[in-house]
Amino acid sequence: MASTLSPLKPIERPLALGEQVYHKLRASIRDGLIAGGQPLQEVQLAEQLGVSRTPVREALRRLSSEGLLASDGRSFIVPELTLDDVNDIYEIRSLVEPAAIRHVARFTTSAEVRRPLDEALQAATRAHEQGDADAFRGANIRFRAAWLALVPNPRLVHIIEQYADHMQRIRRLTLDDYATRKIVLHGLGRLAAALATGDGELAAAAMLEHLGQARVAFIHAVGLDTPRTAAARP
């Protein structure tokens, strides 16, 4: 009798070219390497990346569907953030993030579970004191990733992470400002303290206040609170 074939592991395939182009462009937008209003054309991008126009076209359309790019008919651009954009993003965050962190609090009475949060908060504090905006941004991202990793609802995490790149653009624009970093650091400290108590309602309230204060600070830091840019939608 022939022996049974042992289970075979699937062959690991490299990312498709369109996927690679997508991740490359998304990271460039997120990190501020592509400025707002800068036109992106298929031919030029294909030449720079050493690929054909097809994967570039696929990546541009995908980024456009996610709101990270806008089309002007002939090319794509990174849209300038408006007051409406920031308000819309923070409205969504204020609806979902307090609910998410409420569930996290029951896990964080453990010092071991809180360690990544505490280490990120300490790193953010040092970076702020040293005036290192890049290190502060990195610590802020680690703090966020640490509590999101504890959310038991993966669908909720997916909704939150949909706006991660948009928020990265906002942080890139604003966290060079000392006053903004101070407000953000205070909010992270309140979140950490609330999570240490294990009180979900306290953590949710701290998140809601943190988001409200951060929204106002970010709007002020990029000058979106001026009458010219704060005009109502048509």
mmCIF file of C-alpha atoms in Angstrom:
data_model
loop_
_atom_site.group_PDB
_atom_site.id
_atom_site.type_symbol
_atom_site.label_atom_id
_atom_site.label_comp_id
_atom_site.label_asym_id
_atom_site.label_seq_id
_atom_site.Cartn_x
_atom_site.Cartn_y
_atom_site.Cartn_z
ATOM 1 C CA MET A 1 0.000 0.000 0.000
ATOM 2 C CA ALA A 2 1.368 3.371 -1.008
ATOM 3 C CA SER A 3 2.246 5.688 1.808
ATOM 4 C CA THR A 4 0.056 8.738 2.342
ATOM 5 C CA LEU A 5 1.585 11.943 1.097
ATOM 6 C CA SER A 6 2.419 14.211 4.001
ATOM 7 C CA PRO A 7 0.813 17.677 3.961
ATOM 8 C CA LEU A 8 2.714 20.180 1.860
ATOM 9 C CA LYS A 9 3.172 23.795 2.822
ATOM 10 C CA PRO A 10 1.957 26.350 0.280
ATOM 11 C CA ILE A 11 4.677 27.974 -1.773
ATOM 12 C CA GLU A 12 5.378 31.473 -0.581
ATOM 13 C CA ARG A 13 5.001 33.892 -3.436
ATOM 14 C CA PRO A 14 6.511 37.363 -3.528
ATOM 15 C CA LEU A 15 4.083 40.261 -3.605
ATOM 16 C CA ALA A 16 2.674 40.976 -7.041
ATOM 17 C CA LEU A 17 4.266 43.943 -8.757
ATOM 18 C CA GLY A 18 1.136 46.069 -8.413
ATOM 19 C CA GLU A 19 1.087 45.317 -4.682
ATOM 20 C CA GLN A 20 4.734 46.345 -4.333
ATOM 21 C CA VAL A 21 4.117 49.621 -6.166
ATOM 22 C CA TYR A 22 1.054 50.236 -3.996
ATOM 23 C CA HIS A 23 3.001 49.758 -0.746
ATOM 24 C CA LYS A 24 5.881 51.908 -2.022
ATOM 25 C CA LEU A 25 3.627 54.818 -2.949
ATOM 26 C CA ARG A 26 1.517 54.507 0.195
ATOM 27 C CA ALA A 27 4.614 54.663 2.401
ATOM 28 C CA SER A 28 5.887 57.699 0.477
ATOM 29 C CA ILE A 29 2.574 59.501 0.993
ATOM 30 C CA ARG A 30 2.413 58.518 4.657
ATOM 31 C CA ASP A 31 5.973 59.674 5.323
ATOM 32 C CA GLY A 32 5.499 62.994 3.543
ATOM 33 C CA LEU A 33 7.919 62.186 0.720
ATOM 34 C CA ILE A 34 5.193 63.070 -1.781
ATOM 35 C CA ALA A 35 3.922 66.549 -0.996
ATOM 36 C CA GLY A 36 0.295 67.589 -1.042
ATOM 37 C CA GLY A 37 -0.761 68.923 -4.442
ATOM 38 C CA GLN A 38 2.148 67.249 -6.242
ATOM 39 C CA PRO A 39 0.911 65.602 -9.483
ATOM 40 C CA LEU A 40 1.599 61.896 -9.928
ATOM 41 C CA GLN A 41 1.595 60.616 -13.506
ATOM 42 C CA GLU A 42 1.812 57.016 -14.623
ATOM 43 C CA VAL A 43 4.660 57.436 -17.104
ATOM 44 C CA GLN A 44 6.964 59.316 -14.737
ATOM 45 C CA LEU A 45 6.283 56.962 -11.814
ATOM 46 C CA ALA A 46 6.814 53.887 -13.995
ATOM 47 C CA GLU A 47 10.184 55.241 -15.137
ATOM 48 C CA GLN A 48 11.277 56.091 -11.582
ATOM 49 C CA LEU A 49 10.213 52.708 -10.189
ATOM 50 C CA GLY A 50 11.493 50.698 -13.150
ATOM 51 C CA VAL A 51 8.160 49.038 -13.893
ATOM 52 C CA SER A 52 5.509 49.169 -16.599
ATOM 53 C CA ARG A 53 2.538 51.519 -16.423
ATOM 54 C CA THR A 54 0.036 48.774 -15.536
ATOM 55 C CA PRO A 55 1.075 48.142 -11.889
ATOM 56 C CA VAL A 56 1.425 51.888 -11.375
ATOM 57 C CA ARG A 57 -2.100 52.445 -12.704
ATOM 58 C CA GLU A 58 -3.441 49.721 -10.398
ATOM 59 C CA ALA A 59 -1.686 51.226 -7.372
ATOM 60 C CA LEU A 60 -2.863 54.773 -8.117
ATOM 61 C CA ARG A 61 -6.464 53.677 -8.485
ATOM 62 C CA ARG A 62 -6.303 51.717 -5.245
ATOM 63 C CA LEU A 63 -4.814 54.659 -3.337
ATOM 64 C CA SER A 64 -7.480 56.898 -4.819
ATOM 65 C CA SER A 65 -10.241 54.556 -3.631
ATOM 66 C CA GLU A 66 -8.766 54.795 -0.105
ATOM 67 C CA GLY A 67 -8.799 58.593 -0.188
ATOM 68 C CA LEU A 68 -5.018 58.973 -0.136
ATOM 69 C CA LEU A 69 -5.002 60.298 -3.711
ATOM 70 C CA ALA A 70 -7.414 62.359 -5.780
ATOM 71 C CA SER A 71 -7.770 62.497 -9.559
ATOM 72 C CA ASP A 72 -7.799 65.748 -11.526
ATOM 73 C CA GLY A 73 -8.635 63.964 -14.770
ATOM 74 C CA ARG A 74 -5.126 63.658 -16.207
ATOM 75 C CA SER A 75 -3.119 62.686 -13.146
ATOM 76 C CA PHE A 76 -3.429 61.939 -9.456
ATOM 77 C CA ILE A 77 -2.441 64.240 -6.603
ATOM 78 C CA VAL A 78 -2.043 63.949 -2.867
ATOM 79 C CA PRO A 79 -4.960 66.103 -1.700
ATOM 80 C CA GLU A 80 -4.238 68.913 0.688
ATOM 81 C CA LEU A 81 -5.779 68.260 4.084
ATOM 82 C CA THR A 82 -8.684 70.606 4.741
ATOM 83 C CA LEU A 83 -10.485 71.445 7.949
ATOM 84 C CA ASP A 84 -13.328 69.210 6.799
ATOM 85 C CA ASP A 85 -10.899 66.320 6.257
ATOM 86 C CA VAL A 86 -9.495 66.581 9.773
ATOM 87 C CA ASN A 87 -12.942 66.973 11.331
ATOM 88 C CA ASP A 88 -14.263 63.971 9.401
ATOM 89 C CA ILE A 89 -11.325 61.778 10.429
ATOM 90 C CA TYR A 90 -11.611 62.763 14.081
ATOM 91 C CA GLU A 91 -15.373 62.257 14.069
ATOM 92 C CA ILE A 92 -14.861 58.649 12.974
ATOM 93 C CA ARG A 93 -12.027 58.131 15.434
ATOM 94 C CA SER A 94 -14.163 59.515 18.280
ATOM 95 C CA LEU A 95 -16.888 57.001 17.478
ATOM 96 C CA VAL A 96 -14.738 53.866 17.264
ATOM 97 C CA GLU A 97 -11.562 54.305 19.320
ATOM 98 C CA PRO A 98 -13.204 54.898 22.729
ATOM 99 C CA ALA A 99 -15.294 51.765 22.123
ATOM 100 C CA ALA A 100 -12.186 49.790 21.209
ATOM 101 C CA ILE A 101 -10.079 50.868 24.165
ATOM 102 C CA ARG A 102 -12.983 50.186 26.534
ATOM 103 C CA HIS A 103 -12.568 46.483 25.724
ATOM 104 C CA VAL A 104 -8.782 46.666 26.158
ATOM 105 C CA ALA A 105 -8.909 47.897 29.765
ATOM 106 C CA ARG A 106 -9.821 44.510 31.199
ATOM 107 C CA PHE A 107 -6.469 43.133 30.060
ATOM 108 C CA THR A 108 -4.205 45.971 31.216
ATOM 109 C CA THR A 109 -4.239 45.606 34.982
ATOM 110 C CA SER A 110 -1.263 43.307 34.360
ATOM 111 C CA ALA A 111 2.071 45.141 34.418
ATOM 112 C CA GLU A 112 3.437 42.647 31.904
ATOM 113 C CA VAL A 113 0.634 43.359 29.445
ATOM 114 C CA ARG A 114 1.125 47.109 29.923
ATOM 115 C CA ARG A 115 4.872 46.958 29.371
ATOM 116 C CA PRO A 116 4.802 47.893 25.645
ATOM 117 C CA LEU A 117 2.484 50.818 26.460
ATOM 118 C CA ASP A 118 4.657 52.015 29.335
ATOM 119 C CA GLU A 119 7.850 51.704 27.289
ATOM 120 C CA ALA A 120 6.315 53.657 24.398
ATOM 121 C CA LEU A 121 5.119 56.356 26.800
ATOM 122 C CA GLN A 122 8.591 56.627 28.356
ATOM 123 C CA ALA A 123 10.143 56.888 24.886
ATOM 124 C CA ALA A 124 7.660 59.603 23.926
ATOM 125 C CA THR A 125 8.478 61.530 27.104
ATOM 126 C CA ARG A 126 12.223 61.391 26.395
ATOM 127 C CA ALA A 127 11.751 62.386 22.768
ATOM 128 C CA HIS A 128 9.583 65.347 23.732
ATOM 129 C CA GLU A 129 12.103 66.563 26.317
ATOM 130 C CA GLN A 130 14.891 66.250 23.728
ATOM 131 C CA GLY A 131 12.868 67.959 21.004
ATOM 132 C CA ASP A 132 13.157 64.888 18.755
ATOM 133 C CA ALA A 133 9.961 64.994 16.686
ATOM 134 C CA ASP A 134 10.794 61.885 14.643
ATOM 135 C CA ALA A 135 11.410 59.801 17.764
ATOM 136 C CA PHE A 136 8.211 61.181 19.285
ATOM 137 C CA ARG A 137 6.228 60.164 16.208
ATOM 138 C CA GLY A 138 7.713 56.676 16.393
ATOM 139 C CA ALA A 139 6.876 56.312 20.094
ATOM 140 C CA ASN A 140 3.355 57.583 19.481
ATOM 141 C CA ILE A 141 2.874 54.957 16.761
ATOM 142 C CA ARG A 142 4.204 52.216 19.075
ATOM 143 C CA PHE A 143 1.820 53.266 21.848
ATOM 144 C CA ARG A 144 -1.091 53.100 19.433
ATOM 145 C CA ALA A 145 -0.004 49.730 18.053
ATOM 146 C CA ALA A 146 0.369 48.330 21.584
ATOM 147 C CA TRP A 147 -3.202 49.004 22.650
ATOM 148 C CA LEU A 148 -4.658 48.095 19.260
ATOM 149 C CA ALA A 149 -2.952 44.698 19.542
ATOM 150 C CA LEU A 150 -5.122 44.030 22.610
ATOM 151 C CA VAL A 151 -8.479 44.824 20.971
ATOM 152 C CA PRO A 152 -10.376 41.503 20.795
ATOM 153 C CA ASN A 153 -12.514 42.520 17.800
ATOM 154 C CA PRO A 154 -10.423 42.313 14.589
ATOM 155 C CA ARG A 155 -13.136 43.999 12.509
ATOM 156 C CA LEU A 156 -13.030 47.004 14.801
ATOM 157 C CA VAL A 157 -9.237 47.133 14.483
ATOM 158 C CA HIS A 158 -9.580 47.036 10.690
ATOM 159 C CA ILE A 159 -11.894 50.058 10.746
ATOM 160 C CA ILE A 160 -9.479 51.980 12.963
ATOM 161 C CA GLU A 161 -6.470 51.093 10.836
ATOM 162 C CA GLN A 162 -8.191 52.327 7.673
ATOM 163 C CA TYR A 163 -7.327 55.826 8.838
ATOM 164 C CA ALA A 164 -3.773 55.056 9.998
ATOM 165 C CA ASP A 165 -2.147 56.511 6.870
ATOM 166 C CA HIS A 166 -4.310 59.629 6.998
ATOM 167 C CA MET A 167 -3.287 60.125 10.617
ATOM 168 C CA GLN A 168 0.363 59.554 9.799
ATOM 169 C CA ARG A 169 0.163 62.473 7.344
ATOM 170 C CA ILE A 170 -1.359 64.665 10.054
ATOM 171 C CA ARG A 171 1.333 63.663 12.552
ATOM 172 C CA ARG A 172 4.045 64.334 9.981
ATOM 173 C CA LEU A 173 2.664 67.843 9.543
ATOM 174 C CA THR A 174 2.126 68.712 13.201
ATOM 175 C CA LEU A 175 4.354 66.900 15.687
ATOM 176 C CA ASP A 176 7.329 69.144 14.990
ATOM 177 C CA ASP A 177 5.373 71.673 17.051
ATOM 178 C CA TYR A 178 6.325 71.630 20.757
ATOM 179 C CA ALA A 179 2.885 72.646 22.016
ATOM 180 C CA THR A 180 1.174 69.935 19.979
ATOM 181 C CA ARG A 181 3.579 67.266 21.245
ATOM 182 C CA LYS A 182 2.931 68.385 24.818
ATOM 183 C CA ILE A 183 -0.829 67.989 24.372
ATOM 184 C CA VAL A 184 -0.429 64.575 22.747
ATOM 185 C CA LEU A 185 1.961 63.403 25.471
ATOM 186 C CA HIS A 186 -0.489 64.484 28.167
ATOM 187 C CA GLY A 187 -3.214 62.495 26.432
ATOM 188 C CA LEU A 188 -1.041 59.378 26.198
ATOM 189 C CA GLY A 189 -0.262 59.678 29.898
ATOM 190 C CA ARG A 190 -3.955 59.842 30.796
ATOM 191 C CA LEU A 191 -4.682 56.833 28.608
ATOM 192 C CA ALA A 192 -1.911 54.807 30.232
ATOM 193 C CA ALA A 193 -3.110 55.738 33.711
ATOM 194 C CA ALA A 194 -6.715 54.801 32.869
ATOM 195 C CA LEU A 195 -5.668 51.455 31.393
ATOM 196 C CA ALA A 196 -3.656 50.651 34.503
ATOM 197 C CA THR A 197 -6.854 50.820 36.577
ATOM 198 C CA GLY A 198 -8.666 48.333 34.338
ATOM 199 C CA ASP A 199 -11.648 50.704 34.181
ATOM 200 C CA GLY A 200 -13.054 50.550 30.651
ATOM 201 C CA GLU A 201 -15.299 53.581 31.038
ATOM 202 C CA LEU A 202 -12.411 55.654 32.379
ATOM 203 C CA ALA A 203 -10.233 54.564 29.455
ATOM 204 C CA ALA A 204 -12.969 55.404 26.938
ATOM 205 C CA ALA A 205 -13.447 58.849 28.492
ATOM 206 C CA ALA A 206 -9.685 59.469 28.423
ATOM 207 C CA MET A 207 -9.562 58.491 24.748
ATOM 208 C CA LEU A 208 -12.454 60.783 23.851
ATOM 209 C CA GLU A 209 -10.823 63.721 25.625
ATOM 210 C CA HIS A 210 -7.440 62.907 24.056
ATOM 211 C CA LEU A 211 -8.925 62.884 20.558
ATOM 212 C CA GLY A 212 -10.771 66.139 21.138
ATOM 213 C CA GLN A 213 -7.669 67.946 22.375
ATOM 214 C CA ALA A 214 -5.475 66.465 19.641
ATOM 215 C CA ARG A 215 -7.920 67.555 16.935
ATOM 216 C CA VAL A 216 -7.877 71.161 18.127
ATOM 217 C CA ALA A 217 -4.081 71.147 18.493
ATOM 218 C CA PHE A 218 -3.523 69.693 15.020
ATOM 219 C CA ILE A 219 -5.944 72.150 13.401
ATOM 220 C CA HIS A 220 -4.104 75.044 15.030
ATOM 221 C CA ALA A 221 -0.636 73.661 14.240
ATOM 222 C CA VAL A 222 -1.283 73.551 10.485
ATOM 223 C CA GLY A 223 -3.204 76.832 10.381
ATOM 224 C CA LEU A 224 -6.569 75.335 9.471
ATOM 225 C CA ASP A 225 -8.344 77.476 12.065
ATOM 226 C CA THR A 226 -7.949 80.616 9.955
ATOM 227 C CA PRO A 227 -11.079 82.062 8.284
ATOM 228 C CA ARG A 228 -9.688 81.397 4.787
ATOM 229 C CA THR A 229 -9.375 77.623 5.252
ATOM 230 C CA ALA A 230 -12.203 77.111 7.722
ATOM 231 C CA ALA A 231 -14.893 78.001 5.221
ATOM 232 C CA ALA A 232 -18.013 75.854 5.263
ATOM 233 C CA ARG A 233 -18.569 73.196 2.673
ATOM 234 C CA PRO A 234 -20.413 74.335 -0.446
#
